[in-house]
Coordinates of N, CA, C and O in Angstrom, one line a residue:
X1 N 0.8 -1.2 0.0 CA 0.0 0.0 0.0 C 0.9 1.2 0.0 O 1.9 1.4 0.7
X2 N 0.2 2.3 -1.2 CA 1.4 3.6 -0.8 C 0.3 4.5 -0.1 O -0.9 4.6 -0.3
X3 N 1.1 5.1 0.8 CA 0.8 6.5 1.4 C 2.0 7.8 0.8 O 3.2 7.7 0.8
X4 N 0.9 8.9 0.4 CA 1.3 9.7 -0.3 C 1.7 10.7 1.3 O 1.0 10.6 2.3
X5 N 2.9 11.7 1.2 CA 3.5 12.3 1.8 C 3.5 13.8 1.5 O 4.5 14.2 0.8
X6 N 2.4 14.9 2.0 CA 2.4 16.1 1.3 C 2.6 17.1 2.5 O 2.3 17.0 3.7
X7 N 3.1 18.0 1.8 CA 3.1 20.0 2.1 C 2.2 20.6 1.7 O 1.1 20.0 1.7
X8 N 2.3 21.8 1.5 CA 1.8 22.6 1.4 C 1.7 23.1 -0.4 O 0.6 23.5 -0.9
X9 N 2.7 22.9 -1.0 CA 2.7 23.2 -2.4 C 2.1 22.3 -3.1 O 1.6 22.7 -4.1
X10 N 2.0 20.8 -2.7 CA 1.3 19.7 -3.5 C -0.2 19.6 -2.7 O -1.0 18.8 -3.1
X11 N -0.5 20.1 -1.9 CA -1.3 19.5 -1.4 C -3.0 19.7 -2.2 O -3.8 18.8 -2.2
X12 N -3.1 20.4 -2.5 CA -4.3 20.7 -3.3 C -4.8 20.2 -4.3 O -6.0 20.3 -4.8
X13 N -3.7 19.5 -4.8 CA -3.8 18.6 -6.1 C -3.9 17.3 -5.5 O -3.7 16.4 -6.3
X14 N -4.2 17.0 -4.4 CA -4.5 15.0 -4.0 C -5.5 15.3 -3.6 O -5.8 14.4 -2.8
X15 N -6.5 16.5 -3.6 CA -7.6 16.4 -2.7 C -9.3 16.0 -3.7 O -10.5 16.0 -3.3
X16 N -8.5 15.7 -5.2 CA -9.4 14.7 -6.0 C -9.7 13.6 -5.7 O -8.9 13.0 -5.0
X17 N -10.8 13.0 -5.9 CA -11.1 11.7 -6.2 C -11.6 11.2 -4.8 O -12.4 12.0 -4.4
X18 N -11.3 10.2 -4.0 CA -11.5 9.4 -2.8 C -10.0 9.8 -2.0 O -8.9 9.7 -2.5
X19 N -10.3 10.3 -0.8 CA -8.7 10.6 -0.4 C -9.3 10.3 1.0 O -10.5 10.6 1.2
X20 N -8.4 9.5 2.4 CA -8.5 9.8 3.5 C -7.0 10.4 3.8 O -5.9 10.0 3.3
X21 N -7.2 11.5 4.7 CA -6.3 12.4 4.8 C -6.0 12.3 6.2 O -7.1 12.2 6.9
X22 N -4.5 12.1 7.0 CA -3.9 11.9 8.8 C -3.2 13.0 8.8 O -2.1 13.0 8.3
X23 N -3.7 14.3 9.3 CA -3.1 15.4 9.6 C -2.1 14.9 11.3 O -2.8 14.5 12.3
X24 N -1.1 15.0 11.2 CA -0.5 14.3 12.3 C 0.8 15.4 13.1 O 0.5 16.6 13.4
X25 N 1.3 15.1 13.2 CA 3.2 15.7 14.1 C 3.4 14.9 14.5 O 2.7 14.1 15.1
X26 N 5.0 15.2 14.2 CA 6.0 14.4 15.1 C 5.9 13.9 16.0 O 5.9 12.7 16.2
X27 N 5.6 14.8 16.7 CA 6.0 15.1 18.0 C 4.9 14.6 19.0 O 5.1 14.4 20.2
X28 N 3.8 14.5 18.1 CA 2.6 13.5 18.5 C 2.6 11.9 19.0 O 2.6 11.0 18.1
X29 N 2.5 11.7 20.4 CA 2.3 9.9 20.6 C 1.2 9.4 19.6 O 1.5 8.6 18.7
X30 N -0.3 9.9 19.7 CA -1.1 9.3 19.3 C -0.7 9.2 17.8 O -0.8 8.2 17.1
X31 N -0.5 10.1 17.4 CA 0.2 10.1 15.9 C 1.1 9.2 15.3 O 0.8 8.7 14.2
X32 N 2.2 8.7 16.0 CA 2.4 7.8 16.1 C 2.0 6.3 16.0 O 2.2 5.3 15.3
X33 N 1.4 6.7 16.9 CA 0.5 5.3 16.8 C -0.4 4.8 15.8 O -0.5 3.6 15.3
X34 N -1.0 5.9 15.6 CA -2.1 6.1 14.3 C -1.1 5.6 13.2 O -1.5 4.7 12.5
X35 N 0.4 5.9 12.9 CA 1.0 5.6 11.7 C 1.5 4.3 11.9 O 1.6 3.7 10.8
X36 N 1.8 3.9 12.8 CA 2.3 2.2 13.1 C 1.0 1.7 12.6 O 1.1 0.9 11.7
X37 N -0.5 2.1 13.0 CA -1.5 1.5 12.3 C -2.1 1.6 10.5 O -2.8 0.9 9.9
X38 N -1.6 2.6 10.3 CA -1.7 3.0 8.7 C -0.8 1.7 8.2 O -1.3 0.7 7.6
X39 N 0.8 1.9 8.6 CA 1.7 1.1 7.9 C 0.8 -0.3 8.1 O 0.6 -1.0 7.1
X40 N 0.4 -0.7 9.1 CA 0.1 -2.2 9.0 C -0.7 -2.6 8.0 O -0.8 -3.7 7.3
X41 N -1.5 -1.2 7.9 CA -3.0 -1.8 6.9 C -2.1 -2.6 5.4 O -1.2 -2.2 4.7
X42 N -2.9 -3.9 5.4 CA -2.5 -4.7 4.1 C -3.2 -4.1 2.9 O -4.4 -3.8 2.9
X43 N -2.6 -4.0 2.1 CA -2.9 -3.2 0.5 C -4.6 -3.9 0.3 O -5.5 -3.2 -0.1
X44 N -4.5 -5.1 0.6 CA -6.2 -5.5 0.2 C -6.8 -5.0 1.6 O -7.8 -5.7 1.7
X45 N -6.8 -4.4 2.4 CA -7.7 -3.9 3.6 C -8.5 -2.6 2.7 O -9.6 -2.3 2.9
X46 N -7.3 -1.9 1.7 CA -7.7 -0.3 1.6 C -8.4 -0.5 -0.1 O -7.8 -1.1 -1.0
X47 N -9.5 0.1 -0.2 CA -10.5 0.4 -1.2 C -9.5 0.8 -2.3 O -8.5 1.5 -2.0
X48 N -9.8 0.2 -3.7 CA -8.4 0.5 -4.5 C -9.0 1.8 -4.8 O -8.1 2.6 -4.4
X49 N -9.9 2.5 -5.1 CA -10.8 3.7 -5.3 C -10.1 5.1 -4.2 O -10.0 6.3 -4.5
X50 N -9.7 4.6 -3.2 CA -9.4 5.4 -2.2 C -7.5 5.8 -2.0 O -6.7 5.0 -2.4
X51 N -7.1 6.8 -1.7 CA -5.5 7.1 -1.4 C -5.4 7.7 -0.1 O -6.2 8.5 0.4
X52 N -4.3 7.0 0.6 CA -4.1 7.6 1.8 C -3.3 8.8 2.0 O -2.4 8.4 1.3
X53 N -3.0 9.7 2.3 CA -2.3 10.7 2.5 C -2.5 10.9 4.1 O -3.3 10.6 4.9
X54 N -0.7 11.5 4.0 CA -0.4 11.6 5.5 C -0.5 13.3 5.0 O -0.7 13.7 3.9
X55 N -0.2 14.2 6.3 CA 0.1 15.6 6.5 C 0.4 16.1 7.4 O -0.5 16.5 8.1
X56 N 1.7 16.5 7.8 CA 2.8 16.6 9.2 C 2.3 18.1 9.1 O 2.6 19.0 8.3
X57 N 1.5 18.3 10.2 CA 1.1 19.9 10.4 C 2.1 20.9 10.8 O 1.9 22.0 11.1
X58 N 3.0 20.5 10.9 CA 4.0 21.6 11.0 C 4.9 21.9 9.7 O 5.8 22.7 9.7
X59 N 4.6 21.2 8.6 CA 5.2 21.2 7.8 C 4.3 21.8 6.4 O 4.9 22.3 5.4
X60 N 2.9 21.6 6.5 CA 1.8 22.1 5.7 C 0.9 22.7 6.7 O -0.2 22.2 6.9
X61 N 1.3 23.9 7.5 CA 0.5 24.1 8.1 C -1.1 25.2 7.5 O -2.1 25.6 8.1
X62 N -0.7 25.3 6.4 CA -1.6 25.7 5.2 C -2.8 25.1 4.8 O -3.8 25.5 4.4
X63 N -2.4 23.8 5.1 CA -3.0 22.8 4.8 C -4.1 22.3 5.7 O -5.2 21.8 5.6
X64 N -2.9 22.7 7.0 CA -4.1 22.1 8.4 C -4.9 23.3 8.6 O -6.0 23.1 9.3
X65 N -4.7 24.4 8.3 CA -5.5 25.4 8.7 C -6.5 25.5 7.6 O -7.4 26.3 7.8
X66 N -6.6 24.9 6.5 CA -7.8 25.6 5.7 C -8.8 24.4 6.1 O -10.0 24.5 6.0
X67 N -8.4 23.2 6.6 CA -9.3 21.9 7.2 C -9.8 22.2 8.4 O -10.7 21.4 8.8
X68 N -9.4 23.5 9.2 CA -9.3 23.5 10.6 C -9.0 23.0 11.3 O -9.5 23.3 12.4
X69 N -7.8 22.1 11.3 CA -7.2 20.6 12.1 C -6.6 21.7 13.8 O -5.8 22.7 13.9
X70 N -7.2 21.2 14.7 CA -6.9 21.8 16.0 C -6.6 21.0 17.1 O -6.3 21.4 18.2
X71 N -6.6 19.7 16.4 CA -6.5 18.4 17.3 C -5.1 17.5 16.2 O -5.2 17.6 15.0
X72 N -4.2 16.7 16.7 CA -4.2 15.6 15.7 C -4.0 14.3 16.5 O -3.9 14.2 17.8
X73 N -3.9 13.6 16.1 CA -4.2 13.1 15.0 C -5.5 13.3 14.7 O -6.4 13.0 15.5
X74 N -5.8 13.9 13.6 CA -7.2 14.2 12.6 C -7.2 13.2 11.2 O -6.4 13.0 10.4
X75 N -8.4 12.6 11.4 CA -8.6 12.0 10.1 C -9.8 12.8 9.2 O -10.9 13.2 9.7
X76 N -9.3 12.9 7.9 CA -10.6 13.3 6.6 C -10.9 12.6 6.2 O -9.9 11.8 6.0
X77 N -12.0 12.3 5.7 CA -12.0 11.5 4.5 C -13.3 12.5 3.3 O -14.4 12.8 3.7
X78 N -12.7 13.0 2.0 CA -12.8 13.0 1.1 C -13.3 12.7 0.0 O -12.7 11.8 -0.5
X79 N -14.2 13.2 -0.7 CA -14.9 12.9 -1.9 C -14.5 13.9 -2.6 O -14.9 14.9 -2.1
X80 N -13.9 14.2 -3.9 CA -13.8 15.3 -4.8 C -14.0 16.6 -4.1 O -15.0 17.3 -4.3
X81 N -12.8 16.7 -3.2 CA -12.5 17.8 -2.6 C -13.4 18.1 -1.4 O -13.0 18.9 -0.6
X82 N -14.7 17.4 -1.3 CA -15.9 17.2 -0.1 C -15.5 16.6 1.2 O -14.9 15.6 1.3
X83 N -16.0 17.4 2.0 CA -15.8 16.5 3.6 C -17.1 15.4 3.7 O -18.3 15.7 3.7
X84 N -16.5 14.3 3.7 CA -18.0 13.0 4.0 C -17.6 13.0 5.4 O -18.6 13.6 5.9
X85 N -16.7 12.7 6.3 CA -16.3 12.2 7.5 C -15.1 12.9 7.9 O -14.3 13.2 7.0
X86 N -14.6 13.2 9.8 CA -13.8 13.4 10.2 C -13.8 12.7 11.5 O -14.9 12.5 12.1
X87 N -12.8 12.3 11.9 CA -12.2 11.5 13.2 C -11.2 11.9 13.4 O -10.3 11.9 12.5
X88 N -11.0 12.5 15.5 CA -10.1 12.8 15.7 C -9.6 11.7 16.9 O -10.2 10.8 17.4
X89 N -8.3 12.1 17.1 CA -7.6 10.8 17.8 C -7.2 9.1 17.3 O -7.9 8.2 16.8
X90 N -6.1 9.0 17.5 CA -5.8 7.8 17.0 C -6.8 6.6 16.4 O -7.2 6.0 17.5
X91 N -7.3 6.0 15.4 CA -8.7 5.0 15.4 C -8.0 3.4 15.1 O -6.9 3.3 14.5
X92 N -8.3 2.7 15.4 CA -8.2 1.3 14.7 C -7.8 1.3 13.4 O -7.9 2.1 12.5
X93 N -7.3 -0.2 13.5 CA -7.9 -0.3 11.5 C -9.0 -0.8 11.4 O -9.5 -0.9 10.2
X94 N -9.7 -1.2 12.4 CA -11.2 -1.4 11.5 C -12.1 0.1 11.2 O -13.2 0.1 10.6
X95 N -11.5 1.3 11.7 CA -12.2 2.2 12.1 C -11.6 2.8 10.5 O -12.3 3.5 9.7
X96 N -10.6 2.5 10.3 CA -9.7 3.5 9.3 C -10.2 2.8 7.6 O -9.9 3.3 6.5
X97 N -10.9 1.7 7.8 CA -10.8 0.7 6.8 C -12.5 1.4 6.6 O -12.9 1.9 5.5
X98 N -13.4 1.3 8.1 CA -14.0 1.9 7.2 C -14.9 3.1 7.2 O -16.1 3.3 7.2
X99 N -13.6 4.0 7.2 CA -13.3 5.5 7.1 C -12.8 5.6 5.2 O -13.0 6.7 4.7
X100 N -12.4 4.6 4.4 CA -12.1 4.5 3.3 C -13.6 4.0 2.3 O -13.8 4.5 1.2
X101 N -14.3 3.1 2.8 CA -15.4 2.6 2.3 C -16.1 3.4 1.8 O -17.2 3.1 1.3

């Protein structure tokens, strides 16, 4: 499974199509954790329709601010640039699997 890795200059252009989006930091435990659980997800868990994108809020903070991200770990999920769903705080993979659906 790839997860796509954005800033601030790309980021506007992955917000097509099916996207769940992990506004995260470093510096974040739960964040963390949330990504030891992204990596595990097996390529057949994640909707081929769907792309994961991470987004390190200190690094696109452009990004987190036009989402309003005030917490993270924040999850989006995405429809052709549309908010369907948001979850904050670290989730499962059954939660993230189906946050993708």
């Amino acid at each position: 499974m790839q997860v796509l890795h954005l800033t601030d200059p790309d980021f506007s252009n992955a917000l097509q199509g099916d996207v769940l989006i992990d506004f995260f930091a470093t510096w974040c435990g739960p964040c963390r954790r949330q990504s030891e659980i992204i990596e595990a997800l097996d390529a057949k868990d994640v909707p081929p329709h769907c792309r994961l994108v991470k987004v390190d809020i200190d690094q696109a903070p452009e990004a987190a601010a036009a989402f309003h991200v005030e917490v993270v770990p924040t999850l989006v999920r995405l429809k052709d640039g549309r908010e369907l769903r948001r979850e904050t705080g670290a989730q499962p993979a059954a939660k993230l699997i189906d946050l993708m659906q």
